[in-house]
Amino acid sequence: MQTCATQGATRDSNFEFHISGFMSEYQNLKSKLPDHITQGDVKKILAAILSENAPWDWFTRARIPFPFAVRILRELQDAGYLAFANDKTQLTPRGQTLAHELHATAEPNMTCPRCAGSGADWGALQNIFERYVEIYNARPRNENPEFDQGAMTPESLFRRLALMIHMGDLQGARVVNLGDDDLASVAIGLTGLAQSVTVLEIDERIAAYIQAVAQKYNLPLTVRHQDLTQPLPSNLLGAFDTFVCDPPETEQGLLLFVEKGLALLRAGDAHAGYFGATVMEASLAKWARWQKQLLNKHEIAFTHILPPFTEYAPWPDEKPLTDIPALATLAGRPWYRFAFYRLETLPAFQPAADFETELSQVFYFDYEGYYEAWKA
Amino acid sequence: MQTCATQGATRDSNFEFHISGFMSEYQNLKSKLPDHITQGDVKKILAAILSENAPWDWFTRARIPFPFAVRILRELQDAGYLAFANDKTQLTPRGQTLAHELHATAEPNMTCPRCAGSGADWGALQNIFERYVEIYNARPRNENPEFDQGAMTPESLFRRLALMIHMGDLQGARVVNLGDDDLASVAIGLTGLAQSVTVLEIDERIAAYIQAVAQKYNLPLTVRHQDLTQPLPSNLLGAFDTFVCDPPETEQGLLLFVEKGLALLRAGDAHAGYFGATVMEASLAKWARWQKQLLNKHEIAFTHILPPFTEYAPWPDEKPLTDIPALATLAGRPWYRFAFYRLETLPAFQPAADFETELSQVFYFDYEGYYEAWKA
């Protein structure tokens, strides 16, 4: 039997090569990365580079926190694993060795081009879509970054809408939107399917705009000014069939929005909650904490976790990464994406207890967030 | 203030109408149904009838346990809520009143026709598909119902395959299939992407067939005879990058297969598990128990829970419902469907402990299962 010292390359349980008297490319890179960045993260960003020609699409394919991806890209660039020439980023021979070590290969994009991976077809909603786009284009701009706002593309919203209709969650339903900078309430109202739509919105300008649209088009919409860190109006608790929201990207931010949503749903089974969840500003460890808390504290099941078909439109304070040539100019098109969850209440469901909390940065910022990529 | 006795119709938190001195249609029906069938279940089957012309498709739309749906259909028929005439099932005026009470309306099918709701496009795999179909068609038939076998359609399997490739879970990977009556291992082998594919199969005929195919086509497949209630070979524990399985439909059956899968995955993050989960023989309460146990006991997150795009081909002991005219003949095409889950391991993941258990009926039969519909 050979001893370790005389063996050639062997592997530990996570693919790392230990070669006697020699540091593997991954070990070399790893020594420069912080502990919270894993081998899996490095493999994912390498595979994304091998898979996607458009650099801003690397982040969707990698599905790791944006600042982690940027940190890895910087190390790959500084240590000579990546080269940028003729407007194209490629792995150097060292980069190829690293990719080979980690089994990172090209992953062809197999997303359905018709539905963008949503599984839902909104073709039947074309007329409503056109009316919605007019309203969307006339919305108040210059979003207030203090409230973490951006807007998804109208196509993304209509993919969501198609799923909600398919599942029967709008028909005859009392729907509540927690935050609505995407004007989802208007799209739902325009379908004519919901019994009522209630919008809880903190931004006065958006609230006023939705109110004006509702009046003009005679939509069954009610808009209330609401800071979600504060108690909800007691007459709304346990009063809805369906909630819809796009929470902030932090652990506390998502739970604040979704648990307020669960406080608004009626008791009993077959009520639905929909929410977006970033694949770019949340690690899967954060996803797991969200999933556990929601399942353990509430009588619900997840029925859908869909691929990241939801795209943000370019937003006002989007920033280029000037030190990474491939990302030194903005994408100029949507690239930030999030997944879409549907949960459903079980027979034993009771509306969640309402609560108040202090509005604080923890709802909007953590070390997995977008802006971290520009910190030293 | 009016007292209850003098009020008109009021609603409790779950849509039930209480009208003084008068029983609502739902209250009337409810009195004939067992307690475990909810108002949500009744609403879902009514909406399905209003939505789908092909009766066997009611079950996919309703997404409630098949025997619950059949029980409701029988009561609806016996109590005159449904009428069957000219080869068509319709709600009677009483049935329409009931549907109105429960806010059950038609739910247009918005499933993407190109990808059947999977979000994944397997067009690039057409050549492999054709080779696979030849092998699939020549497989040993007359499945042994003792092991709960059926086979998904080749199209369903290739939708799954497209997702696995998109996510990079086959490329250079050691893949393990726990049970493989669908010959998924052969399809994976034919892609040429995986480093190796190991099949753990209890049925000797299927195992022998896969072995023969692997030899003929020179695929990197290893087939082992394995009863999953027994301990796994110790050299396989914690040795794989990706597992794939289609568990039985019971609570214990699914957990047996998926937790054995988690015993086979390598430590650390970014390893994947794929499994089918029925939407027809499991209530959402069962789904919630599965989800909680897997999240609470293992360092994983769910990354995908996709719509029920996976179809079973008609199977040998499929039965018609002779007492319900619309279902008195077999569908003659796929109608049984299940959802598709992907989980991913987190950085702290350790392979699950292996275990043994007694093979028993609890893995294959519970009161939410298909055959319950024919019991008195």
Short mmCIF file of C-alpha atoms in Angstrom, two decimals, chain B residues 176-372:
data_model
loop_
_atom_site.label_atom_id
_atom_site.label_comp_id
_atom_site.label_asym_id
_atom_site.label_seq_id
_atom_site.Cartn_x
_atom_site.Cartn_y
_atom_site.Cartn_z
CA VAL B 176 -26.16 8.33 -9.10
CA ASN B 177 -29.70 7.19 -9.96
CA LEU B 178 -31.70 5.68 -7.11
CA GLY B 179 -34.12 3.42 -8.93
CA ASP B 180 -34.25 3.77 -12.67
CA ASP B 181 -37.32 2.31 -14.34
CA ASP B 182 -37.30 5.40 -16.59
CA LEU B 183 -33.80 4.65 -17.86
CA ALA B 184 -32.73 8.18 -16.96
CA SER B 185 -29.21 6.82 -16.49
CA VAL B 186 -29.13 5.79 -20.13
CA ALA B 187 -30.20 9.26 -21.28
CA ILE B 188 -27.56 10.84 -19.04
CA GLY B 189 -24.96 8.39 -20.33
CA LEU B 190 -25.86 9.16 -23.94
CA THR B 191 -25.18 12.89 -23.43
CA GLY B 192 -21.53 12.02 -22.88
CA LEU B 193 -21.32 14.77 -20.25
CA ALA B 194 -21.09 12.81 -17.01
CA GLN B 195 -17.86 11.31 -15.73
CA SER B 196 -19.80 8.28 -14.50
CA VAL B 197 -23.35 7.16 -13.81
CA THR B 198 -24.13 4.64 -11.08
CA VAL B 199 -27.55 3.00 -11.01
CA LEU B 200 -28.99 1.46 -7.83
CA GLU B 201 -31.90 -0.69 -8.95
CA ILE B 202 -33.94 -3.36 -7.18
CA ASP B 203 -35.53 -4.90 -10.29
CA GLU B 204 -33.18 -7.47 -11.82
CA ARG B 205 -34.68 -7.21 -15.28
CA ILE B 206 -34.27 -3.45 -15.48
CA ALA B 207 -30.77 -3.70 -14.04
CA ALA B 208 -29.81 -6.32 -16.62
CA TYR B 209 -31.26 -4.26 -19.45
CA ILE B 210 -29.40 -1.09 -18.44
CA GLN B 211 -26.20 -3.13 -18.12
CA ALA B 212 -26.67 -4.55 -21.60
CA VAL B 213 -27.39 -1.12 -23.09
CA ALA B 214 -24.34 0.35 -21.37
CA GLN B 215 -22.15 -2.35 -22.85
CA LYS B 216 -23.61 -2.06 -26.33
CA TYR B 217 -23.25 1.74 -26.48
CA ASN B 218 -20.09 1.93 -24.40
CA LEU B 219 -21.65 4.18 -21.77
CA PRO B 220 -19.88 4.93 -18.43
CA LEU B 221 -22.63 3.17 -16.44
CA THR B 222 -22.37 0.89 -13.42
CA VAL B 223 -25.48 -0.97 -12.29
CA ARG B 224 -25.81 -2.39 -8.78
CA HIS B 225 -28.61 -4.43 -7.36
CA GLN B 226 -29.82 -2.43 -4.36
CA ASP B 227 -32.85 -2.52 -2.11
CA LEU B 228 -32.93 1.04 -0.75
CA THR B 229 -34.29 -0.09 2.61
CA GLN B 230 -30.93 -1.81 3.15
CA PRO B 231 -27.56 -0.16 3.85
CA LEU B 232 -25.76 1.29 0.85
CA PRO B 233 -22.28 0.04 -0.10
CA SER B 234 -19.95 2.06 2.11
CA ASN B 235 -17.65 3.00 -0.75
CA LEU B 236 -20.52 4.88 -2.40
CA LEU B 237 -21.41 7.03 0.62
CA GLY B 238 -20.54 10.69 0.08
CA ALA B 239 -19.09 9.89 -3.34
CA PHE B 240 -21.38 11.64 -5.85
CA ASP B 241 -21.94 15.11 -7.25
CA THR B 242 -25.54 14.65 -8.33
CA PHE B 243 -28.38 12.29 -7.48
CA VAL B 244 -31.58 11.65 -9.41
CA CYS B 245 -34.62 9.70 -8.26
CA ASP B 246 -38.36 9.25 -8.56
CA PRO B 247 -39.53 8.25 -5.13
CA PRO B 248 -42.77 6.51 -4.22
CA GLU B 249 -45.64 8.85 -3.40
CA THR B 250 -45.93 8.30 0.35
CA GLU B 251 -44.32 10.44 3.04
CA GLN B 252 -41.91 7.67 4.07
CA GLY B 253 -41.28 6.58 0.49
CA LEU B 254 -40.11 9.98 -0.70
CA LEU B 255 -37.97 10.56 2.36
CA LEU B 256 -36.38 7.11 2.01
CA PHE B 257 -35.25 7.80 -1.54
CA VAL B 258 -34.21 11.44 -1.10
CA GLU B 259 -32.38 10.88 2.19
CA LYS B 260 -30.54 7.92 0.67
CA GLY B 261 -29.66 10.32 -2.14
CA LEU B 262 -28.31 12.77 0.44
CA ALA B 263 -26.20 9.97 1.94
CA LEU B 264 -24.56 9.54 -1.46
CA LEU B 265 -23.67 13.20 -2.12
CA ARG B 266 -20.21 14.56 -1.38
CA ALA B 267 -19.62 16.91 1.53
CA GLY B 268 -19.63 20.64 0.88
CA ASP B 269 -21.66 22.95 -1.30
CA ALA B 270 -22.90 23.00 -4.88
CA HIS B 271 -23.91 19.34 -5.21
CA ALA B 272 -27.39 18.71 -6.56
CA GLY B 273 -30.30 16.38 -5.93
CA TYR B 274 -33.23 15.96 -8.32
CA PHE B 275 -36.49 14.21 -7.57
CA GLY B 276 -40.02 13.95 -8.83
CA ALA B 277 -42.91 14.60 -6.43
CA THR B 278 -46.45 13.74 -7.30
CA VAL B 279 -49.13 16.43 -7.36
CA MET B 280 -51.80 13.70 -7.56
CA GLU B 281 -51.09 11.36 -4.69
CA ALA B 282 -49.84 13.81 -2.10
CA SER B 283 -51.65 16.63 -0.35
CA LEU B 284 -49.79 19.87 0.20
CA ALA B 285 -49.72 18.93 3.89
CA LYS B 286 -47.56 15.96 2.87
CA TRP B 287 -45.44 18.24 0.67
CA ALA B 288 -44.89 20.54 3.67
CA ARG B 289 -43.76 17.62 5.85
CA TRP B 290 -41.29 16.52 3.15
CA GLN B 291 -39.98 20.05 2.72
CA LYS B 292 -39.55 20.63 6.45
CA GLN B 293 -37.81 17.36 7.16
CA LEU B 294 -35.35 17.77 4.30
CA LEU B 295 -34.52 21.39 5.21
CA ASN B 296 -34.36 20.85 8.96
CA LYS B 297 -32.28 17.68 8.89
CA HIS B 298 -29.85 18.49 6.10
CA GLU B 299 -27.76 21.48 5.02
CA ILE B 300 -29.58 22.06 1.75
CA ALA B 301 -31.81 24.59 0.01
CA PHE B 302 -34.50 24.01 -2.60
CA THR B 303 -33.52 25.87 -5.76
CA HIS B 304 -36.37 24.69 -8.03
CA ILE B 305 -39.88 23.37 -7.58
CA LEU B 306 -41.22 23.23 -11.10
CA PRO B 307 -44.77 22.84 -12.41
CA PRO B 308 -45.96 19.26 -13.05
CA PHE B 309 -44.50 18.89 -16.52
CA THR B 310 -43.51 15.27 -15.95
CA GLU B 311 -46.06 12.80 -17.35
CA TYR B 312 -46.38 9.09 -16.77
CA ALA B 313 -47.05 6.97 -19.81
CA PRO B 314 -50.25 4.87 -19.43
CA TRP B 315 -49.38 1.97 -17.12
CA PRO B 316 -50.41 -1.69 -17.03
CA ASP B 317 -52.89 -1.67 -14.16
CA GLU B 318 -54.43 1.74 -14.82
CA LYS B 319 -58.14 1.60 -14.06
CA PRO B 320 -61.21 3.48 -15.24
CA LEU B 321 -63.81 4.86 -12.80
CA THR B 322 -66.83 2.99 -14.06
CA ASP B 323 -69.31 4.84 -11.85
CA ILE B 324 -68.34 8.30 -13.16
CA PRO B 325 -69.39 8.49 -16.82
CA ALA B 326 -66.73 10.99 -17.89
CA LEU B 327 -64.01 8.75 -16.42
CA ALA B 328 -65.52 5.38 -17.30
CA THR B 329 -62.95 4.85 -20.03
CA LEU B 330 -59.20 5.22 -19.70
CA ALA B 331 -57.61 8.42 -20.97
CA GLY B 332 -55.56 6.47 -23.50
CA ARG B 333 -52.78 9.05 -23.18
CA PRO B 334 -50.60 10.42 -20.39
CA TRP B 335 -52.49 12.28 -17.66
CA TYR B 336 -50.73 11.42 -14.38
CA ARG B 337 -48.24 14.15 -13.57
CA PHE B 338 -45.64 15.09 -11.07
CA ALA B 339 -43.55 18.10 -10.16
CA PHE B 340 -39.76 18.24 -10.29
CA TYR B 341 -37.57 19.40 -7.42
CA ARG B 342 -33.93 20.43 -7.42
CA LEU B 343 -32.07 20.83 -4.15
CA GLU B 344 -28.51 22.00 -3.67
CA THR B 345 -26.11 21.37 -0.82
CA LEU B 346 -24.78 24.24 1.32
CA PRO B 347 -21.17 24.74 2.45
CA ALA B 348 -21.83 22.98 5.79
CA PHE B 349 -23.39 19.92 4.11
CA GLN B 350 -22.24 16.49 5.26
CA PRO B 351 -23.52 13.31 3.62
CA ALA B 352 -26.61 12.09 5.48
CA ALA B 353 -26.14 9.09 7.74
CA ASP B 354 -26.99 5.84 5.98
CA PHE B 355 -29.72 3.75 7.58
CA GLU B 356 -31.70 0.60 7.10
CA THR B 357 -35.36 0.03 7.58
CA GLU B 358 -37.90 -2.69 6.98
CA LEU B 359 -39.43 -2.86 3.55
CA SER B 360 -43.07 -2.28 4.20
CA GLN B 361 -46.29 -1.11 2.67
CA VAL B 362 -45.84 2.36 4.22
CA PHE B 363 -43.37 3.15 1.46
CA TYR B 364 -45.91 2.50 -1.25
CA PHE B 365 -49.44 2.98 0.06
CA ASP B 366 -51.26 5.63 2.05
CA TYR B 367 -54.77 7.08 2.01
CA GLU B 368 -53.80 9.74 -0.54
CA GLY B 369 -52.79 7.10 -3.11
CA TYR B 370 -54.35 6.26 -6.47
CA TYR B 371 -55.79 2.85 -5.53
CA GLU B 372 -57.76 4.30 -2.62
#
